[in-house]
């Protein structure tokens, strides 16, 4: 039994440390190349003047919707207000709604069409393929060479299409499949924990994404606020509902065929942080499940892609990104028994490795805060602590998503309820705010309570066995799980 316990805990600790070392290498690359990364992603566009006979490319703005009565109008109006040659773009509202969203959309589309903007309301009476199915159906109704995609809670500036297609000009490179803009959450209307949730995603857009793009790793599409080249989508096999992260799936299928993505950090699109922990958990659960599905379906092709992908091992760890949550959960479950039963020398060696995992998250968040805000503050330190606690507290929820993703393909695309107007967005023209959506309490809430109870019981056991100092991590994990559980019962976050 002791041998089995030592083996299991060693595997969990080594895997956690491996993820930490990969993240540390990424942070080292960012810091070493920081000036060059800033010049590349934050400087002025480098494209020259267009030829005299240049014709702006045709682009269709696609807006996939499902029961988005609170945000449908604002994104449709923002898409229609693009400062782009009117004869060269159109808007598709890909509406699978079953509630009053359909009527709201029909009314807004009719109003906008009278202004001369080409806009279609494409309503499906089923959700076949969910978001991927809606996007695929939309492509069949346009002959445009490019498709811009926006989720319902995004509000692009009028300059979005003009900047990405006419000024930044990433598509001058014929092998660029898509361009991804930065997500922005603004600063108004967010409380402390909403800011912490934003930090979890800001790390991706301020540090991880520009670094990966700079060193030549696969740049991935993030599902919204980007533009796709039609040819790349079709050559890679189109949008697929085999995974719940259709964006990650298509990004890698394109990369495996020699296409690449471009990231334009200086173009930001405001969107909404989920307004409640239940909604945030639903979003994270979907991402974790889809991530596992992509790992299951793409790993073999990625590892066999010598000469196509620059660093196959980096790509493997990115595809396995959410696996850190079941690894952390395994560490939690094994911890009290490892303290009591393992050979102490081996245990100390593994703790030295785990020390790297303990350092990497606060370091990564600290670098993100400096990049995003340009300064430190007491509030920033609080955001980092809260971000770490929430990230750890999500381990049960995201582990459940991972297990489901390894077992089954596809599944229901559970929408993230939206309600607030994104910070900085213009007010809707509607005279009254629509009723908000809510998220049900997910079954993982009760699993989190059980995990919290396990931590506290394990801590008590260690104290009674004279191992009090080793009970501290269990108490900390219990606090993180309790925080996430309490936020699921509290008022709105934002």
Tab-separated table of N, CA and C in Angstrom, residues 15 41 78 80 98 107 124 129-130 141 172 179-180 190 205 233 270 275 303-304 309 318 359 427 447 485:
chain	number	residue	atom	x	y	z
A	15	UNK	N	3.841	15.611	-12.331
A	15	UNK	CA	3.030	16.220	-13.394
A	15	UNK	C	2.719	17.683	-13.076
A	41	UNK	N	3.750	43.882	-30.690
A	41	UNK	CA	2.313	43.810	-30.455
A	41	UNK	C	1.675	45.113	-29.991
A	78	UNK	N	-23.626	47.238	-32.710
A	78	UNK	CA	-22.187	47.470	-32.821
A	78	UNK	C	-21.639	46.894	-34.119
A	80	UNK	N	-23.307	46.432	-36.912
A	80	UNK	CA	-23.833	47.201	-38.049
A	80	UNK	C	-23.194	48.576	-38.159
A	98	UNK	N	-34.885	30.329	-28.413
A	98	UNK	CA	-36.217	29.777	-28.180
A	98	UNK	C	-37.053	30.684	-27.280
A	107	UNK	N	-36.803	42.719	-34.700
A	107	UNK	CA	-37.113	44.143	-34.678
A	107	UNK	C	-35.875	44.990	-34.969
A	124	UNK	N	-32.587	29.258	-36.776
A	124	UNK	CA	-32.736	27.808	-36.874
A	124	UNK	C	-33.718	27.348	-35.801
A	129	UNK	N	-25.427	21.064	-33.674
A	129	UNK	CA	-24.050	21.525	-33.734
A	129	UNK	C	-23.762	22.722	-32.864
A	130	UNK	N	-24.792	23.259	-32.203
A	130	UNK	CA	-24.637	24.398	-31.298
A	130	UNK	C	-23.927	25.558	-32.004
A	141	UNK	N	-24.439	30.810	-46.352
A	141	UNK	CA	-25.297	31.901	-46.822
A	141	UNK	C	-24.508	33.147	-47.230
A	172	UNK	N	-2.261	40.098	-45.196
A	172	UNK	CA	-1.326	40.239	-46.309
A	172	UNK	C	-0.468	38.978	-46.450
A	179	UNK	N	-7.199	36.212	-37.513
A	179	UNK	CA	-6.590	37.197	-36.629
A	179	UNK	C	-7.466	37.309	-35.386
A	180	UNK	N	-6.824	37.296	-34.224
A	180	UNK	CA	-7.513	37.382	-32.943
A	180	UNK	C	-7.193	38.714	-32.286
A	190	UNK	N	-17.135	46.710	-11.802
A	190	UNK	CA	-16.664	45.416	-11.345
A	190	UNK	C	-16.272	45.515	-9.877
A	205	UNK	N	-4.146	36.956	-22.303
A	205	UNK	CA	-4.041	37.931	-23.390
A	205	UNK	C	-2.857	38.887	-23.244
A	233	UNK	N	-10.738	27.978	-43.205
A	233	UNK	CA	-11.805	27.230	-42.543
A	233	UNK	C	-12.197	26.024	-43.387
A	270	UNK	N	-14.234	45.133	-25.951
A	270	UNK	CA	-14.821	45.020	-24.620
A	270	UNK	C	-15.848	43.905	-24.589
A	275	UNK	N	-21.352	37.349	-14.657
A	275	UNK	CA	-21.793	38.134	-13.512
A	275	UNK	C	-21.995	37.364	-12.238
A	303	UNK	N	1.699	15.308	-32.180
A	303	UNK	CA	2.991	14.682	-31.920
A	303	UNK	C	3.597	14.068	-33.185
A	304	UNK	N	2.766	13.828	-34.201
A	304	UNK	CA	3.268	13.280	-35.467
A	304	UNK	C	3.570	14.370	-36.485
A	309	UNK	N	4.686	21.797	-36.976
A	309	UNK	CA	4.610	22.613	-35.765
A	309	UNK	C	6.013	22.785	-35.196
A	318	UNK	N	-0.150	22.780	-24.048
A	318	UNK	CA	-1.259	23.713	-24.202
A	318	UNK	C	-2.571	22.957	-24.364
A	359	UNK	N	5.148	28.702	-6.769
A	359	UNK	CA	5.660	30.030	-7.122
A	359	UNK	C	5.130	30.548	-8.445
A	427	UNK	N	-25.008	52.627	-24.048
A	427	UNK	CA	-26.283	52.139	-23.562
A	427	UNK	C	-27.158	51.684	-24.712
A	447	UNK	N	-20.001	18.574	-4.598
A	447	UNK	CA	-18.695	17.911	-4.603
A	447	UNK	C	-17.631	18.823	-3.988
A	485	UNK	N	-17.499	28.088	-3.255
A	485	UNK	CA	-18.839	27.634	-2.869
A	485	UNK	C	-19.674	28.814	-2.365
